[in-house]
Amino acid sequence: MTVRIAIIGAGLAGLTLACRLRSKAQVKVFEKSNVVGGRLSTIRSGGFEFDHGAQYFTIRSEAFRKFLEPALQHGIVVPWDPHIVTLEIGREAIVEPREETIYVASPGMEALCAHLAEEISVTIDTEIVSCKRKKNAWQPVKANGDFLEEFDWIVSAAPPHHSLSWAPEFFADGITFDHVRLRGCYSLMLGFEDAVPVSWQGAFVRNSPIGWMAVNSHKYGREGGPSLLVQCSGEWTEEHLECASENIEVMLSNELKNLTGIDITSAKHCELFRWQYASIAVPLGLDCLFDPEAQLAACGDWCIKGRVEGAFKSADALAARLFAVLPQ
Ligand SMILES: Cc1cc2nc3c(=O)[nH]c(=O)nc-3n(C[C@H](O)[C@H](O)[C@H](O)COP(=O)(O)OP(=O)(O)OC[C@H]3O[C@@H](n4cnc5c(N)ncnc54)[C@H](O)[C@@H]3O)c2cc1C
């Protein structure tokens, strides 16, 4: 009998795992949002486009390169070649030499996950709030209380605190995920009538509420007017996560003015987005969670490192573990 696996979350980790397993098992992915991609996401708003989550990614391992080969060939993953500087108030900008190629998905960041999802069964608008153990099967429960069909395995590929709140405290070998800590992030999205008035396309910022800025419209495939994406540092966001958005906007616009001279009132479009979970302050420290007895597992960037490639690595490692126990 074909093993039935439910995967919670259609971000890169969940879809990588589904692609890896689909020839060995009957895989279904459940996604709470109405699109796939998770933190690989592009917002289209007011005639502008903004990658408000992941900015770009690396391809360091051979396994990730091989996995992305079809997407690279189809122009869904493309290199991005920005001029990057480091900025700090009161100091000259430092040009950052780039030692490796960096990549984005095109036409928007979610395009990579949309491509992976093409041959996978993905049910969107379906938040899984718990999973009930019934003899040898698991039954996921939706937010409205409805039960889904039975599965042999449940894999969470979502940030753990909500998506695994129902799971036993300990996985095999007494492993827990209590210590994992995620950080939020504010993304300020600015659209301009004319070119964004800066001499760079990417800027790391030191000693500031702002951690990174990018001329989003410079990335290949982005449509709409000139756009600037401003992201806060994880530490600053952590301290200000519950502040009113109007106050955040004022603080960021003052900082932006001091750093670049840009007056936010000159922007045609201004929008703030708050990520509750963006980066990983304390990872699990293992490549995945795996419990063959309970037939329960978890993967995602939070296991290894808060990076796109970290999400892939975690899912790839879990696929290898599952391969070893699934019937041949
Ligand atoms: C602001 C920001 C900037 C970043 N910058 C970079 C960068 O420059 N470079 C880089 O490499 N990485 C960056 N990252 C990190 C990168 O986006 C992540 O590491 C990667 O996308 C994580 O993939 P994932 O599949 O593990 O998780 P996610 O993308 O978070 O996917 C999890 C999915 O699970 C879904 N989900 C959650 N709970 C449930 C539930 N109960 N039921 C059903 N579905 C559920 C979510 O909706 C989501 O789609 C950034 C992230 C953010 C937010």
mmCIF file of C-alpha atoms and ligand atoms in Angstrom:
data_model
loop_
_atom_site.group_PDB
_atom_site.id
_atom_site.type_symbol
_atom_site.label_atom_id
_atom_site.label_comp_id
_atom_site.label_asym_id
_atom_site.label_seq_id
_atom_site.Cartn_x
_atom_site.Cartn_y
_atom_site.Cartn_z
ATOM 1 C CA MET A 1 0.000 0.000 0.000
ATOM 2 C CA THR A 2 1.296 3.483 -0.863
ATOM 3 C CA VAL A 3 2.319 5.467 2.186
ATOM 4 C CA ARG A 4 0.231 8.635 2.681
ATOM 5 C CA ILE A 5 2.119 11.737 3.810
ATOM 6 C CA ALA A 6 0.581 15.099 4.752
ATOM 7 C CA ILE A 7 2.921 18.095 4.643
ATOM 8 C CA ILE A 8 1.912 21.261 6.494
ATOM 9 C CA GLY A 9 3.156 24.375 4.675
ATOM 10 C CA ALA A 10 3.887 25.138 1.015
ATOM 11 C CA GLY A 11 7.064 27.171 1.462
ATOM 12 C CA LEU A 12 10.331 26.022 -0.071
ATOM 13 C CA ALA A 13 10.898 23.338 2.589
ATOM 14 C CA GLY A 14 7.451 21.749 2.217
ATOM 15 C CA LEU A 15 7.541 21.776 -1.577
ATOM 16 C CA THR A 16 11.138 20.497 -1.760
ATOM 17 C CA LEU A 17 10.126 17.598 0.450
ATOM 18 C CA ALA A 18 7.004 16.919 -1.615
ATOM 19 C CA CYS A 19 9.057 16.896 -4.855
ATOM 20 C CA ARG A 20 11.589 14.526 -3.320
ATOM 21 C CA LEU A 21 8.938 12.107 -2.005
ATOM 22 C CA ARG A 22 6.335 12.087 -4.731
ATOM 23 C CA SER A 23 7.684 8.984 -6.509
ATOM 24 C CA LYS A 24 7.707 7.001 -3.234
ATOM 25 C CA ALA A 25 4.535 8.097 -1.484
ATOM 26 C CA GLN A 26 1.153 9.735 -1.893
ATOM 27 C CA VAL A 27 1.946 13.287 -0.825
ATOM 28 C CA LYS A 28 -0.493 16.101 -0.064
ATOM 29 C CA VAL A 29 0.547 19.600 0.974
ATOM 30 C CA PHE A 30 -1.745 21.873 3.026
ATOM 31 C CA GLU A 31 -1.106 25.620 3.006
ATOM 32 C CA LYS A 32 -2.876 28.158 5.197
ATOM 33 C CA SER A 33 -2.363 31.081 2.828
ATOM 34 C CA ASN A 34 -4.012 31.497 -0.581
ATOM 35 C CA VAL A 35 -0.675 31.223 -2.399
ATOM 36 C CA VAL A 36 2.402 29.011 -2.165
ATOM 37 C CA GLY A 37 5.879 30.345 -1.345
ATOM 38 C CA GLY A 38 5.727 31.314 2.335
ATOM 39 C CA ARG A 39 8.496 33.811 2.995
ATOM 40 C CA LEU A 40 9.510 33.698 -0.690
ATOM 41 C CA SER A 41 6.943 36.271 -1.693
ATOM 42 C CA THR A 42 6.373 39.330 -3.885
ATOM 43 C CA ILE A 43 3.601 41.849 -3.191
ATOM 44 C CA ARG A 44 2.073 43.685 -6.151
ATOM 45 C CA SER A 45 0.531 46.902 -4.887
ATOM 46 C CA GLY A 46 -0.277 50.379 -6.222
ATOM 47 C CA GLY A 47 1.496 49.745 -9.544
ATOM 48 C CA PHE A 48 4.709 48.527 -7.864
ATOM 49 C CA GLU A 49 6.272 45.185 -6.938
ATOM 50 C CA PHE A 50 8.082 44.412 -3.698
ATOM 51 C CA ASP A 51 9.878 41.277 -2.548
ATOM 52 C CA HIS A 52 8.836 41.889 1.047
ATOM 53 C CA GLY A 53 10.290 38.578 2.338
ATOM 54 C CA ALA A 54 13.498 36.893 1.156
ATOM 55 C CA GLN A 55 15.639 39.297 -0.857
ATOM 56 C CA TYR A 56 17.945 36.944 -2.707
ATOM 57 C CA PHE A 57 19.590 33.594 -2.106
ATOM 58 C CA THR A 58 22.798 31.689 -2.560
ATOM 59 C CA ILE A 59 23.340 28.304 -4.206
ATOM 60 C CA ARG A 60 26.308 26.928 -2.287
ATOM 61 C CA SER A 61 25.728 23.187 -2.222
ATOM 62 C CA GLU A 62 25.829 20.893 -5.233
ATOM 63 C CA ALA A 63 22.546 19.303 -4.103
ATOM 64 C CA PHE A 64 20.733 22.678 -4.169
ATOM 65 C CA ARG A 65 22.212 23.528 -7.586
ATOM 66 C CA LYS A 66 21.069 20.194 -8.989
ATOM 67 C CA PHE A 67 17.600 20.614 -7.488
ATOM 68 C CA LEU A 68 17.300 24.105 -9.009
ATOM 69 C CA GLU A 69 18.668 23.098 -12.424
ATOM 70 C CA PRO A 70 15.219 23.000 -14.166
ATOM 71 C CA ALA A 71 14.268 26.370 -12.612
ATOM 72 C CA LEU A 72 17.624 27.846 -13.692
ATOM 73 C CA GLN A 73 17.137 26.511 -17.215
ATOM 74 C CA HIS A 74 13.617 27.954 -17.450
ATOM 75 C CA GLY A 75 14.703 31.388 -16.182
ATOM 76 C CA ILE A 76 12.623 30.993 -12.999
ATOM 77 C CA VAL A 77 15.791 31.353 -10.921
ATOM 78 C CA VAL A 78 18.085 34.068 -12.283
ATOM 79 C CA PRO A 79 21.254 35.795 -11.046
ATOM 80 C CA TRP A 80 20.891 39.280 -9.592
ATOM 81 C CA ASP A 81 23.865 41.570 -10.004
ATOM 82 C CA PRO A 82 23.304 44.637 -7.803
ATOM 83 C CA HIS A 83 25.851 47.228 -6.735
ATOM 84 C CA ILE A 84 25.893 46.689 -2.950
ATOM 85 C CA VAL A 85 27.192 49.054 -0.291
ATOM 86 C CA THR A 86 27.286 49.224 3.488
ATOM 87 C CA LEU A 87 25.838 52.410 4.972
ATOM 88 C CA GLU A 88 26.152 53.949 8.424
ATOM 89 C CA ILE A 89 25.044 57.411 9.491
ATOM 90 C CA GLY A 90 28.044 59.769 9.660
ATOM 91 C CA ARG A 91 30.312 57.474 7.583
ATOM 92 C CA GLU A 92 31.222 57.106 3.931
ATOM 93 C CA ALA A 93 29.433 54.297 2.105
ATOM 94 C CA ILE A 94 31.605 51.191 1.750
ATOM 95 C CA VAL A 95 31.355 49.240 -1.489
ATOM 96 C CA GLU A 96 30.829 45.537 -0.774
ATOM 97 C CA PRO A 97 32.843 43.245 -3.046
ATOM 98 C CA ARG A 98 30.711 40.257 -4.020
ATOM 99 C CA GLU A 99 32.421 36.895 -3.814
ATOM 100 C CA GLU A 100 29.578 34.748 -5.065
ATOM 101 C CA THR A 101 26.643 34.921 -7.441
ATOM 102 C CA ILE A 102 23.327 35.675 -5.784
ATOM 103 C CA TYR A 103 19.958 34.687 -7.207
ATOM 104 C CA VAL A 104 16.305 35.712 -7.201
ATOM 105 C CA ALA A 105 13.214 33.970 -8.533
ATOM 106 C CA SER A 106 11.487 35.618 -11.480
ATOM 107 C CA PRO A 107 9.079 37.254 -12.196
ATOM 108 C CA GLY A 108 8.553 37.279 -8.404
ATOM 109 C CA MET A 109 10.047 35.422 -5.445
ATOM 110 C CA GLU A 110 7.099 33.012 -5.161
ATOM 111 C CA ALA A 111 7.712 31.844 -8.763
ATOM 112 C CA LEU A 112 10.168 29.178 -7.594
ATOM 113 C CA CYS A 113 7.606 27.579 -5.273
ATOM 114 C CA ALA A 114 4.824 27.946 -7.866
ATOM 115 C CA HIS A 115 7.063 26.048 -10.292
ATOM 116 C CA LEU A 116 7.784 23.292 -7.748
ATOM 117 C CA ALA A 117 4.069 23.025 -6.915
ATOM 118 C CA GLU A 118 3.058 22.353 -10.523
ATOM 119 C CA GLU A 119 3.022 18.591 -10.114
ATOM 120 C CA ILE A 120 2.194 18.397 -6.421
ATOM 121 C CA SER A 121 -1.207 18.187 -4.746
ATOM 122 C CA VAL A 122 -1.389 21.466 -2.802
ATOM 123 C CA THR A 123 -4.546 22.578 -0.989
ATOM 124 C CA ILE A 124 -4.415 26.304 -0.229
ATOM 125 C CA ASP A 125 -6.510 28.273 2.290
ATOM 126 C CA THR A 126 -6.186 25.344 4.680
ATOM 127 C CA GLU A 127 -4.672 26.014 8.080
ATOM 128 C CA ILE A 128 -3.924 22.846 10.021
ATOM 129 C CA VAL A 129 -4.434 23.599 13.708
ATOM 130 C CA SER A 130 -3.843 20.118 15.085
ATOM 131 C CA CYS A 131 -3.477 16.466 14.126
ATOM 132 C CA LYS A 132 -5.205 13.631 15.967
ATOM 133 C CA ARG A 133 -3.554 10.230 16.383
ATOM 134 C CA LYS A 134 -5.965 7.369 15.555
ATOM 135 C CA LYS A 135 -4.503 3.873 15.870
ATOM 136 C CA ASN A 136 -1.788 3.882 13.192
ATOM 137 C CA ALA A 137 -2.952 6.965 11.328
ATOM 138 C CA TRP A 138 -2.944 10.731 11.730
ATOM 139 C CA GLN A 139 -5.883 12.965 10.941
ATOM 140 C CA PRO A 140 -5.187 16.688 10.393
ATOM 141 C CA VAL A 141 -7.765 19.145 11.736
ATOM 142 C CA LYS A 142 -8.522 22.401 9.910
ATOM 143 C CA ALA A 143 -9.050 25.784 11.583
ATOM 144 C CA ASN A 144 -12.850 25.407 11.235
ATOM 145 C CA GLY A 145 -12.715 22.113 13.170
ATOM 146 C CA ASP A 146 -13.207 19.863 10.134
ATOM 147 C CA PHE A 147 -11.135 16.678 9.956
ATOM 148 C CA LEU A 148 -9.202 15.850 6.784
ATOM 149 C CA GLU A 149 -8.542 12.317 5.522
ATOM 150 C CA GLU A 150 -6.148 9.950 7.305
ATOM 151 C CA PHE A 151 -2.387 9.939 6.690
ATOM 152 C CA ASP A 152 0.414 7.595 7.758
ATOM 153 C CA TRP A 153 2.897 10.420 8.296
ATOM 154 C CA ILE A 154 2.553 14.078 9.254
ATOM 155 C CA VAL A 155 5.370 16.457 8.406
ATOM 156 C CA SER A 156 5.322 20.071 9.515
ATOM 157 C CA ALA A 157 7.256 22.340 7.140
ATOM 158 C CA ALA A 158 6.121 25.524 8.864
ATOM 159 C CA PRO A 159 7.603 27.577 11.714
ATOM 160 C CA PRO A 160 7.150 25.244 14.710
ATOM 161 C CA HIS A 161 5.444 27.228 17.430
ATOM 162 C CA HIS A 162 1.952 27.238 15.898
ATOM 163 C CA SER A 163 2.186 24.429 13.379
ATOM 164 C CA LEU A 164 3.417 21.910 15.996
ATOM 165 C CA SER A 165 1.614 23.184 19.108
ATOM 166 C CA TRP A 166 -0.397 19.922 19.140
ATOM 167 C CA ALA A 167 2.655 17.624 18.789
ATOM 168 C CA PRO A 168 4.103 15.595 21.678
ATOM 169 C CA GLU A 169 6.647 17.585 23.674
ATOM 170 C CA PHE A 170 9.437 15.159 22.832
ATOM 171 C CA PHE A 171 10.406 13.653 19.510
ATOM 172 C CA ALA A 172 12.500 10.460 19.241
ATOM 173 C CA ASP A 173 15.590 10.457 21.476
ATOM 174 C CA GLY A 174 14.009 13.063 23.753
ATOM 175 C CA ILE A 175 14.543 15.910 21.269
ATOM 176 C CA THR A 176 12.417 19.047 21.740
ATOM 177 C CA PHE A 177 12.109 22.280 19.796
ATOM 178 C CA ASP A 178 11.384 24.505 22.816
ATOM 179 C CA HIS A 179 14.621 26.425 22.447
ATOM 180 C CA VAL A 180 13.973 27.496 18.811
ATOM 181 C CA ARG A 181 13.471 31.273 18.583
ATOM 182 C CA LEU A 182 12.280 33.209 15.552
ATOM 183 C CA ARG A 183 12.406 36.949 14.969
ATOM 184 C CA GLY A 184 10.018 39.243 13.145
ATOM 185 C CA CYS A 185 10.771 41.876 10.531
ATOM 186 C CA TYR A 186 9.167 45.042 9.196
ATOM 187 C CA SER A 187 9.309 45.636 5.454
ATOM 188 C CA LEU A 188 8.620 49.199 4.299
ATOM 189 C CA MET A 189 7.641 49.330 0.634
ATOM 190 C CA LEU A 190 8.119 52.609 -1.236
ATOM 191 C CA GLY A 191 7.161 53.300 -4.849
ATOM 192 C CA PHE A 192 8.404 56.345 -6.763
ATOM 193 C CA GLU A 193 7.328 58.277 -9.855
ATOM 194 C CA ASP A 194 10.931 58.568 -11.078
ATOM 195 C CA ALA A 195 14.058 56.479 -10.497
ATOM 196 C CA VAL A 196 14.842 55.701 -6.839
ATOM 197 C CA PRO A 197 17.338 58.473 -5.909
ATOM 198 C CA VAL A 198 20.243 56.277 -4.699
ATOM 199 C CA SER A 199 23.523 55.207 -6.351
ATOM 200 C CA TRP A 200 23.307 51.557 -5.232
ATOM 201 C CA GLN A 201 20.847 48.688 -5.691
ATOM 202 C CA GLY A 202 21.436 46.954 -2.370
ATOM 203 C CA ALA A 203 22.597 48.364 0.974
ATOM 204 C CA PHE A 204 23.417 46.727 4.280
ATOM 205 C CA VAL A 205 22.972 49.228 7.114
ATOM 206 C CA ARG A 206 24.961 49.228 10.337
ATOM 207 C CA ASN A 207 23.894 50.476 13.781
ATOM 208 C CA SER A 208 20.414 51.374 12.646
ATOM 209 C CA PRO A 209 16.807 50.171 12.917
ATOM 210 C CA ILE A 210 17.163 49.506 9.182
ATOM 211 C CA GLY A 211 19.153 46.387 8.308
ATOM 212 C CA TRP A 212 18.889 46.193 4.518
ATOM 213 C CA MET A 213 17.546 48.166 1.559
ATOM 214 C CA ALA A 214 17.111 47.157 -2.071
ATOM 215 C CA VAL A 215 16.021 48.826 -5.264
ATOM 216 C CA ASN A 216 13.479 46.096 -5.898
ATOM 217 C CA SER A 217 12.688 47.210 -9.444
ATOM 218 C CA HIS A 218 16.325 46.425 -10.389
ATOM 219 C CA LYS A 219 15.657 42.675 -10.036
ATOM 220 C CA TYR A 220 15.003 40.811 -13.267
ATOM 221 C CA GLY A 221 11.326 40.408 -14.227
ATOM 222 C CA ARG A 222 9.904 42.958 -11.767
ATOM 223 C CA GLU A 223 7.205 45.078 -13.362
ATOM 224 C CA GLY A 224 5.727 48.396 -12.279
ATOM 225 C CA GLY A 225 7.412 51.611 -11.232
ATOM 226 C CA PRO A 226 10.735 52.217 -9.454
ATOM 227 C CA SER A 227 10.535 50.630 -6.006
ATOM 228 C CA LEU A 228 12.581 50.657 -2.827
ATOM 229 C CA LEU A 229 12.294 47.968 -0.160
ATOM 230 C CA VAL A 230 13.474 48.812 3.348
ATOM 231 C CA GLN A 231 13.841 46.018 5.928
ATOM 232 C CA CYS A 232 14.452 46.376 9.643
ATOM 233 C CA SER A 233 17.128 44.514 11.512
ATOM 234 C CA GLY A 234 15.946 41.462 13.469
ATOM 235 C CA GLU A 235 17.122 42.890 16.811
ATOM 236 C CA TRP A 236 15.304 46.197 16.312
ATOM 237 C CA THR A 237 12.121 44.494 15.138
ATOM 238 C CA GLU A 238 12.160 42.223 18.179
ATOM 239 C CA GLU A 239 12.072 45.290 20.443
ATOM 240 C CA HIS A 240 9.373 47.043 18.382
ATOM 241 C CA LEU A 241 7.150 44.173 17.196
ATOM 242 C CA GLU A 242 4.120 45.369 19.123
ATOM 243 C CA CYS A 243 4.460 49.110 18.295
ATOM 244 C CA ALA A 244 1.733 50.847 16.306
ATOM 245 C CA SER A 245 2.503 50.778 12.585
ATOM 246 C CA GLU A 246 2.200 54.611 12.325
ATOM 247 C CA ASN A 247 5.052 54.935 14.873
ATOM 248 C CA ILE A 248 7.182 52.395 13.015
ATOM 249 C CA GLU A 249 6.668 54.326 9.775
ATOM 250 C CA VAL A 250 7.733 57.599 11.412
ATOM 251 C CA MET A 251 10.868 56.031 12.931
ATOM 252 C CA LEU A 252 11.837 54.394 9.638
ATOM 253 C CA SER A 253 11.179 57.481 7.541
ATOM 254 C CA ASN A 254 13.422 59.586 9.831
ATOM 255 C CA GLU A 255 16.158 56.960 9.584
ATOM 256 C CA LEU A 256 15.790 56.713 5.800
ATOM 257 C CA LYS A 257 16.084 60.494 5.484
ATOM 258 C CA ASN A 258 19.253 60.532 7.583
ATOM 259 C CA LEU A 259 20.806 57.666 5.637
ATOM 260 C CA THR A 260 19.865 58.572 2.061
ATOM 261 C CA GLY A 261 18.246 62.018 2.033
ATOM 262 C CA ILE A 262 15.021 60.405 0.719
ATOM 263 C CA ASP A 263 11.906 62.146 1.992
ATOM 264 C CA ILE A 264 9.218 59.525 2.373
ATOM 265 C CA THR A 265 6.533 62.083 1.439
ATOM 266 C CA SER A 266 8.038 62.146 -2.072
ATOM 267 C CA ALA A 267 7.034 58.486 -2.512
ATOM 268 C CA LYS A 268 3.930 57.742 -4.590
ATOM 269 C CA HIS A 269 3.295 54.547 -2.656
ATOM 270 C CA CYS A 270 4.118 53.704 0.971
ATOM 271 C CA GLU A 271 3.114 50.484 2.733
ATOM 272 C CA LEU A 272 4.361 48.681 5.828
ATOM 273 C CA PHE A 273 4.293 44.892 6.240
ATOM 274 C CA ARG A 274 4.991 43.103 9.520
ATOM 275 C CA TRP A 275 6.405 39.566 9.488
ATOM 276 C CA GLN A 276 5.821 37.868 12.802
ATOM 277 C CA TYR A 277 8.353 35.203 11.819
ATOM 278 C CA ALA A 278 11.161 36.196 9.467
ATOM 279 C CA SER A 279 14.598 35.126 10.655
ATOM 280 C CA ILE A 280 15.893 32.499 13.051
ATOM 281 C CA ALA A 281 17.504 33.817 16.251
ATOM 282 C CA VAL A 282 18.086 30.323 17.701
ATOM 283 C CA PRO A 283 17.825 27.328 15.324
ATOM 284 C CA LEU A 284 16.979 23.764 16.294
ATOM 285 C CA GLY A 285 20.604 22.800 15.689
ATOM 286 C CA LEU A 286 19.659 19.562 13.852
ATOM 287 C CA ASP A 287 18.849 19.229 10.163
ATOM 288 C CA CYS A 288 15.237 18.124 10.874
ATOM 289 C CA LEU A 289 12.948 16.484 13.449
ATOM 290 C CA PHE A 290 12.244 12.838 12.732
ATOM 291 C CA ASP A 291 10.295 10.299 14.772
ATOM 292 C CA PRO A 292 9.760 7.019 12.871
ATOM 293 C CA GLU A 293 7.753 5.482 15.702
ATOM 294 C CA ALA A 294 5.225 8.304 15.921
ATOM 295 C CA GLN A 295 5.472 8.799 12.105
ATOM 296 C CA LEU A 296 5.909 12.472 12.737
ATOM 297 C CA ALA A 297 8.586 14.803 11.342
ATOM 298 C CA ALA A 298 9.385 18.475 10.774
ATOM 299 C CA CYS A 299 11.691 20.503 8.572
ATOM 300 C CA GLY A 300 12.260 24.130 7.579
ATOM 301 C CA ASP A 301 14.854 26.870 7.770
ATOM 302 C CA TRP A 302 14.329 27.070 11.558
ATOM 303 C CA CYS A 303 16.135 23.723 11.922
ATOM 304 C CA ILE A 304 19.434 24.929 10.444
ATOM 305 C CA LYS A 305 19.657 28.586 9.384
ATOM 306 C CA GLY A 306 17.152 31.285 8.420
ATOM 307 C CA ARG A 307 18.018 31.170 4.760
ATOM 308 C CA VAL A 308 16.377 29.876 1.592
ATOM 309 C CA GLU A 309 19.204 27.386 1.182
ATOM 310 C CA GLY A 310 18.737 26.378 4.842
ATOM 311 C CA ALA A 311 15.081 25.500 4.118
ATOM 312 C CA PHE A 312 16.177 23.346 1.168
ATOM 313 C CA LYS A 313 18.901 21.590 3.170
ATOM 314 C CA SER A 314 16.531 20.724 5.989
ATOM 315 C CA ALA A 315 13.889 19.299 3.624
ATOM 316 C CA ASP A 316 16.520 17.418 1.638
ATOM 317 C CA ALA A 317 17.907 15.844 4.823
ATOM 318 C CA LEU A 318 14.420 14.827 5.968
ATOM 319 C CA ALA A 319 13.691 13.285 2.550
ATOM 320 C CA ALA A 320 16.779 11.083 2.948
ATOM 321 C CA ARG A 321 15.604 9.968 6.410
ATOM 322 C CA LEU A 322 12.122 9.169 5.120
ATOM 323 C CA PHE A 323 13.502 7.290 2.097
ATOM 324 C CA ALA A 324 15.323 5.002 4.491
ATOM 325 C CA VAL A 325 12.095 3.935 6.257
ATOM 326 C CA LEU A 326 9.510 4.029 3.452
ATOM 327 C CA PRO A 327 8.761 0.699 1.725
ATOM 328 C CA GLN A 328 10.945 0.338 -1.415
HETATM 329 C C1 LIG B 1 11.882 39.749 5.629
HETATM 330 C C2 LIG B 1 12.643 38.518 5.251
HETATM 331 C C3 LIG B 1 13.875 38.632 4.616
HETATM 332 C C4 LIG B 1 14.595 37.473 4.265
HETATM 333 N N1 LIG B 1 15.755 37.607 3.555
HETATM 334 C C5 LIG B 1 16.379 36.479 3.125
HETATM 335 C C6 LIG B 1 17.491 36.581 2.240
HETATM 336 O O1 LIG B 1 17.854 37.666 1.793
HETATM 337 N N2 LIG B 1 18.124 35.431 1.881
HETATM 338 C C7 LIG B 1 17.685 34.186 2.299
HETATM 339 O O2 LIG B 1 18.279 33.166 1.911
HETATM 340 N N3 LIG B 1 16.613 34.081 3.117
HETATM 341 C C8 LIG B 1 15.950 35.189 3.515
HETATM 342 N N4 LIG B 1 14.848 35.088 4.299
HETATM 343 C C9 LIG B 1 14.498 33.759 4.856
HETATM 344 C C10 LIG B 1 13.802 32.854 3.824
HETATM 345 O O3 LIG B 1 12.691 33.503 3.288
HETATM 346 C C11 LIG B 1 13.402 31.592 4.557
HETATM 347 O O4 LIG B 1 14.551 31.010 5.119
HETATM 348 C C12 LIG B 1 12.730 30.528 3.683
HETATM 349 O O5 LIG B 1 11.864 31.091 2.728
HETATM 350 C C13 LIG B 1 11.999 29.590 4.631
HETATM 351 O O6 LIG B 1 11.304 28.588 3.919
HETATM 352 P P1 LIG B 1 10.447 27.522 4.724
HETATM 353 O O7 LIG B 1 9.764 26.690 3.703
HETATM 354 O O8 LIG B 1 11.291 26.869 5.745
HETATM 355 O O9 LIG B 1 9.366 28.372 5.559
HETATM 356 P P2 LIG B 1 8.202 29.340 5.052
HETATM 357 O O10 LIG B 1 8.583 30.022 3.815
HETATM 358 O O11 LIG B 1 7.847 30.180 6.230
HETATM 359 O O12 LIG B 1 7.004 28.354 4.691
HETATM 360 C C14 LIG B 1 6.121 27.849 5.668
HETATM 361 C C15 LIG B 1 4.721 27.798 5.068
HETATM 362 O O13 LIG B 1 3.854 27.174 6.015
HETATM 363 C C16 LIG B 1 2.610 27.830 6.003
HETATM 364 N N5 LIG B 1 1.973 27.533 7.288
HETATM 365 C C17 LIG B 1 2.338 27.976 8.525
HETATM 366 N N6 LIG B 1 1.556 27.445 9.479
HETATM 367 C C18 LIG B 1 0.657 26.651 8.826
HETATM 368 C C19 LIG B 1 -0.429 25.839 9.259
HETATM 369 N N7 LIG B 1 -0.748 25.743 10.561
HETATM 370 N N8 LIG B 1 -1.152 25.161 8.322
HETATM 371 C C20 LIG B 1 -0.831 25.247 6.997
HETATM 372 N N9 LIG B 1 0.181 26.026 6.535
HETATM 373 C C21 LIG B 1 0.928 26.695 7.438
HETATM 374 C C22 LIG B 1 2.982 29.296 5.800
HETATM 375 O O14 LIG B 1 1.884 30.047 5.315
HETATM 376 C C23 LIG B 1 4.129 29.164 4.795
HETATM 377 O O15 LIG B 1 3.649 29.201 3.460
HETATM 378 C C24 LIG B 1 14.075 36.203 4.610
HETATM 379 C C25 LIG B 1 12.831 36.098 5.224
HETATM 380 C C26 LIG B 1 12.101 37.244 5.518
HETATM 381 C C27 LIG B 1 10.726 37.122 6.098
#
